[in-house]
mmCIF file of C-alpha atoms in Angstrom:
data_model
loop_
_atom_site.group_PDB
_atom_site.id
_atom_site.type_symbol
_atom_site.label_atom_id
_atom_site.label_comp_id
_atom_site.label_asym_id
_atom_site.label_seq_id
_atom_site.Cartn_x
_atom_site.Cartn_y
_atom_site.Cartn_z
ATOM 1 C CA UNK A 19 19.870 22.088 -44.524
ATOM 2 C CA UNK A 20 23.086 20.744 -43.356
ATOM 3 C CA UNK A 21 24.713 23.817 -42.685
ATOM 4 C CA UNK A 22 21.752 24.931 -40.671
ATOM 5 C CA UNK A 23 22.215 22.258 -38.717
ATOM 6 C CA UNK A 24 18.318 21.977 -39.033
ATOM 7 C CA UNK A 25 18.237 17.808 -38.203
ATOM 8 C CA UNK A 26 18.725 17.368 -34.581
ATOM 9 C CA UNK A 27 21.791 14.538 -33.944
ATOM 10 C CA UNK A 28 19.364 12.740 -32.420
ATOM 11 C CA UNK A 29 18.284 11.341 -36.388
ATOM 12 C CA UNK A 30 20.431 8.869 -37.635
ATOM 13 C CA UNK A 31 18.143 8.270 -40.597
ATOM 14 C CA UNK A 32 19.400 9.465 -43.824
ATOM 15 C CA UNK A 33 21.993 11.489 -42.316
ATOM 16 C CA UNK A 34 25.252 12.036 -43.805
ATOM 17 C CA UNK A 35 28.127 10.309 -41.852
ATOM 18 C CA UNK A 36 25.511 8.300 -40.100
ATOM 19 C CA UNK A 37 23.599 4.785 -39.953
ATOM 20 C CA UNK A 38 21.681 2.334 -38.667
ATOM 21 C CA UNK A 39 24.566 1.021 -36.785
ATOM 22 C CA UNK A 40 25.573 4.614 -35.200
ATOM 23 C CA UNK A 41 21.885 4.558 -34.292
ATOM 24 C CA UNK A 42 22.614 1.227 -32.368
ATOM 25 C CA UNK A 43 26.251 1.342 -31.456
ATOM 26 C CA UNK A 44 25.827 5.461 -29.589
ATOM 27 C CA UNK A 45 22.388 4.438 -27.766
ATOM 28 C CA UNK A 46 23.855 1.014 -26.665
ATOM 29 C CA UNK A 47 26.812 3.163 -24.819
ATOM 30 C CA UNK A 48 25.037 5.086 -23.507
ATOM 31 C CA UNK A 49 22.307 2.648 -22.100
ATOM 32 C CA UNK A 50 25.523 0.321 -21.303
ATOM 33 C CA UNK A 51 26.964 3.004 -19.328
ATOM 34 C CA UNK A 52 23.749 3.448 -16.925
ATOM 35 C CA UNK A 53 23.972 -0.187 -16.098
ATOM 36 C CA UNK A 54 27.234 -0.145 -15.543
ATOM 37 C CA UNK A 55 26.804 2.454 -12.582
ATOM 38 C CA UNK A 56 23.962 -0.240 -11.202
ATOM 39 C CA UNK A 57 20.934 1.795 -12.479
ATOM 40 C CA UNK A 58 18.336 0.460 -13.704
ATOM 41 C CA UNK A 59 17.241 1.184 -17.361
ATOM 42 C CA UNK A 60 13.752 1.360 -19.107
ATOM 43 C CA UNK A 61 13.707 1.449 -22.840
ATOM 44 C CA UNK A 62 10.882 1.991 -25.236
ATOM 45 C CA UNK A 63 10.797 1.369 -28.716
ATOM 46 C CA UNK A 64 8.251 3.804 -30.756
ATOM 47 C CA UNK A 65 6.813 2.789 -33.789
ATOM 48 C CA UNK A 66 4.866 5.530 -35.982
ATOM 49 C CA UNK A 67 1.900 3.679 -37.997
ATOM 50 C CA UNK A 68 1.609 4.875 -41.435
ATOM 51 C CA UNK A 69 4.510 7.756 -40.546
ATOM 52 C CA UNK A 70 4.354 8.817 -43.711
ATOM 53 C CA UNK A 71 0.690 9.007 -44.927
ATOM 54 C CA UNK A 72 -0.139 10.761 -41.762
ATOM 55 C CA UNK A 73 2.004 14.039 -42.384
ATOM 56 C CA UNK A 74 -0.331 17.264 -42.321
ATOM 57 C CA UNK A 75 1.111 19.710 -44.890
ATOM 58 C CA UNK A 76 -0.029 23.030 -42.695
ATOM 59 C CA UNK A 77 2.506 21.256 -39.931
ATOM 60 C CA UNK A 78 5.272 20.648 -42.080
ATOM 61 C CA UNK A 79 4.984 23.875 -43.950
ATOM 62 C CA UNK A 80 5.163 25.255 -40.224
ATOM 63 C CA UNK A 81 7.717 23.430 -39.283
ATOM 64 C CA UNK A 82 10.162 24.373 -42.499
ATOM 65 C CA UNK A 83 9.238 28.178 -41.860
ATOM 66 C CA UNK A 84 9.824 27.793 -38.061
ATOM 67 C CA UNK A 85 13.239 26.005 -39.018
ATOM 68 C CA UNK A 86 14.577 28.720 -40.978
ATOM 69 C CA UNK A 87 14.394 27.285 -44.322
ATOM 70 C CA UNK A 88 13.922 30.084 -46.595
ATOM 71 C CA UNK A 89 10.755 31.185 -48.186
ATOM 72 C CA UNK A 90 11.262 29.860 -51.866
ATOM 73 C CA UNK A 91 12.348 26.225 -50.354
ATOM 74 C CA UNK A 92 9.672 26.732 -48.449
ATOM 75 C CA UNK A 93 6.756 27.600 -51.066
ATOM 76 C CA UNK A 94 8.154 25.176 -53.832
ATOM 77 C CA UNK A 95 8.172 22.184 -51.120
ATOM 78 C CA UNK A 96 4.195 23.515 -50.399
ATOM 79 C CA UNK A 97 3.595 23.149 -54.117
ATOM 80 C CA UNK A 98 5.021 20.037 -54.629
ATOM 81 C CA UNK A 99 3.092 18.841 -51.708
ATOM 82 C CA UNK A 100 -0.262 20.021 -52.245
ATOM 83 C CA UNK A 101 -0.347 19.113 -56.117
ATOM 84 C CA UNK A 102 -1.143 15.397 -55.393
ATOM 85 C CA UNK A 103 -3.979 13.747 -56.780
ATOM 86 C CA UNK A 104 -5.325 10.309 -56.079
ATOM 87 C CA UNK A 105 -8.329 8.213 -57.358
ATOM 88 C CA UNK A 106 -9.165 4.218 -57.339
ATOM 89 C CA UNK A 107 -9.128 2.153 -60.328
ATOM 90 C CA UNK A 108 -10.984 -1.080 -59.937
ATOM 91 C CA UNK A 109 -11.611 -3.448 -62.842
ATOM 92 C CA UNK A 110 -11.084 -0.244 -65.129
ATOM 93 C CA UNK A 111 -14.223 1.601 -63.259
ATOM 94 C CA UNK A 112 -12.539 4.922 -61.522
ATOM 95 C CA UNK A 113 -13.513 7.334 -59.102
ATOM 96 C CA UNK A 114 -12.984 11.063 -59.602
ATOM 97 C CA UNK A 115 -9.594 12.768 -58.770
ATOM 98 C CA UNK A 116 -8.928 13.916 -55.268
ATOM 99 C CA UNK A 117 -6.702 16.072 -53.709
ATOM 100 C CA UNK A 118 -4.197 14.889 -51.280
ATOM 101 C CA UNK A 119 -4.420 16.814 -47.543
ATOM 102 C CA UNK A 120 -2.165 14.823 -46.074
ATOM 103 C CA UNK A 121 0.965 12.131 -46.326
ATOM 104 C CA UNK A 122 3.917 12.950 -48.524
ATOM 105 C CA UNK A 123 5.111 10.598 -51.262
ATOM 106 C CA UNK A 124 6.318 7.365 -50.148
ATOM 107 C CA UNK A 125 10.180 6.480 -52.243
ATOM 108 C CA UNK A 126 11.223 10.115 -52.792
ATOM 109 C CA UNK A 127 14.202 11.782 -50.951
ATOM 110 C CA UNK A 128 12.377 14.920 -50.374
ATOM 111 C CA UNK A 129 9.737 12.562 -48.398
ATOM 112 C CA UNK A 130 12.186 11.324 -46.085
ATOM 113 C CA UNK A 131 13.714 14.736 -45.209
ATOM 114 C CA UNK A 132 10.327 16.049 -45.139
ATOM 115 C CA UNK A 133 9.775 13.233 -42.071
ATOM 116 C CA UNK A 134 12.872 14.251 -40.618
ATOM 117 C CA UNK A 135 11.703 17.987 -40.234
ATOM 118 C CA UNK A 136 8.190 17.149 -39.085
ATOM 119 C CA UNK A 137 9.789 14.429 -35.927
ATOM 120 C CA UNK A 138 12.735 16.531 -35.514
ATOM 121 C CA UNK A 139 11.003 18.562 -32.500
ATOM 122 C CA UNK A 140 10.528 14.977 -30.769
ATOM 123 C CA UNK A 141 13.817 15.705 -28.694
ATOM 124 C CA UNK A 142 11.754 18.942 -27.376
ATOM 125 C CA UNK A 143 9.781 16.234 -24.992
ATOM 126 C CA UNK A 144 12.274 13.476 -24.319
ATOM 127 C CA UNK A 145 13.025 13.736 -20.972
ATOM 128 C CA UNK A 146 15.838 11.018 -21.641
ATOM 129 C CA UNK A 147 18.005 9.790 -24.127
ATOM 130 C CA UNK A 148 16.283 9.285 -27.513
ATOM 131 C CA UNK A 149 17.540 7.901 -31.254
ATOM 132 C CA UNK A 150 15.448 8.260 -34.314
ATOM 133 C CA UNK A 151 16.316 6.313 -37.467
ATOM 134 C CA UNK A 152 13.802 7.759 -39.884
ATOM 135 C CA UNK A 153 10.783 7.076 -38.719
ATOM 136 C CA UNK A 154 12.113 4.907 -35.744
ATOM 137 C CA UNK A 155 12.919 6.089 -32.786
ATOM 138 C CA UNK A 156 13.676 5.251 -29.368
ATOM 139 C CA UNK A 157 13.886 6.279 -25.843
ATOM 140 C CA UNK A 158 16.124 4.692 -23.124
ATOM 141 C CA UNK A 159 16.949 6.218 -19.339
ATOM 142 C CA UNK A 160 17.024 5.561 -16.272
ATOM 143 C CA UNK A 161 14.043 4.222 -14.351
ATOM 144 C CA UNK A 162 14.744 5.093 -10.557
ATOM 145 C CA UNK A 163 10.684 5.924 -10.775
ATOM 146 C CA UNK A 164 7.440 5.536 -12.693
ATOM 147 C CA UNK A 165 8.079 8.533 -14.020
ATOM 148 C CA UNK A 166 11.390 9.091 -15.371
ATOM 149 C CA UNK A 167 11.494 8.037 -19.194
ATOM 150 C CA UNK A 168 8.840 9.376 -20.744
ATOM 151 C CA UNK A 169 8.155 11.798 -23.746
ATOM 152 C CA UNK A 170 6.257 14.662 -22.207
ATOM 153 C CA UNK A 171 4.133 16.574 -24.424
ATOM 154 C CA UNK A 172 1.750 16.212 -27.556
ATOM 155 C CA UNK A 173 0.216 13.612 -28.308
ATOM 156 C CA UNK A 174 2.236 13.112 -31.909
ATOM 157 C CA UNK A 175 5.294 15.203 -33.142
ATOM 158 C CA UNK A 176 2.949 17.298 -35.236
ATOM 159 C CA UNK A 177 1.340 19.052 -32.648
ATOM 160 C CA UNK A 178 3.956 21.493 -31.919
ATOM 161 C CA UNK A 179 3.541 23.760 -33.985
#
């Protein structure tokens, strides 16, 4: 994936050569440099409830094929995805098994590049400067008018297609 260059820059998230404090230190230049020319700045910070349990596998599966990944990568991510099971245990009384539709694994590697690839088309609607770090991003411009910073588009990053 890294030599596809399939993670926009934007993502400072489990990136290699990147952090939480490149995340910081590049936005706050860049932000810094807007009031420095007397303009004035709106900033917005985006927080994704339950980012990870929300994840629709057709999307993501989209997303991967739309990417470029190839079709093997592709398929065996699908399969590890849609061969989760869940049930509830309570006092030793428990419910049938149930597939999963949705969310990927919460503490896995593959889950966070999965959430990478399925907010990675977020920099399709910024319409100003924007920062992700995992499943935290941020968008910061200038704010001559209502209008100026604003994502412009679907209503989550999963309705791209």
């Amino acid at each position: 994936m890294e030599d596809k260059k399939i993670i926009r820059s934007s993502q400072h998230g489990f990136t290699k050569g990147k952090s939480c404090l490149t995340n910081l230190i590049n936005f706050c230049d860049e932000m810094t440099g807007l009031v420095e020319e007397g303009r004035a700045v709106d900033i917005d910070y985006v927080d994704f409830s339950r980012s990870f349990d929300t994840i629709s596998y057709k999307i993501i599966i989209g997303k991967m094929l739309k990417y470029g990944l190839d079709e093997q990568t592709v398929r065996w991510n699908e399969n590890w995805l849609k061969g989760q099971a869940q049930r509830v245990v309570i006092s030793g009384t428990k419910t049938n098994w149930r597939p999963v539709t949705s969310s990927v694994p919460q503490g896995s590697i593959l889950s966070l590049i999965l959430f990478s690839i399925f907010i990675n088309d977020l920099d399709d609607w910024a319409m100003c400067n924007l920062r992700k770090f995992a499943d935290d991003p941020k968008v910061g411009g200038v704010a001559d008018t209502l209008s100026c910073c604003h994502l412009e588009g679907p209503g989550q990053a999963g309705e791209t297609g």
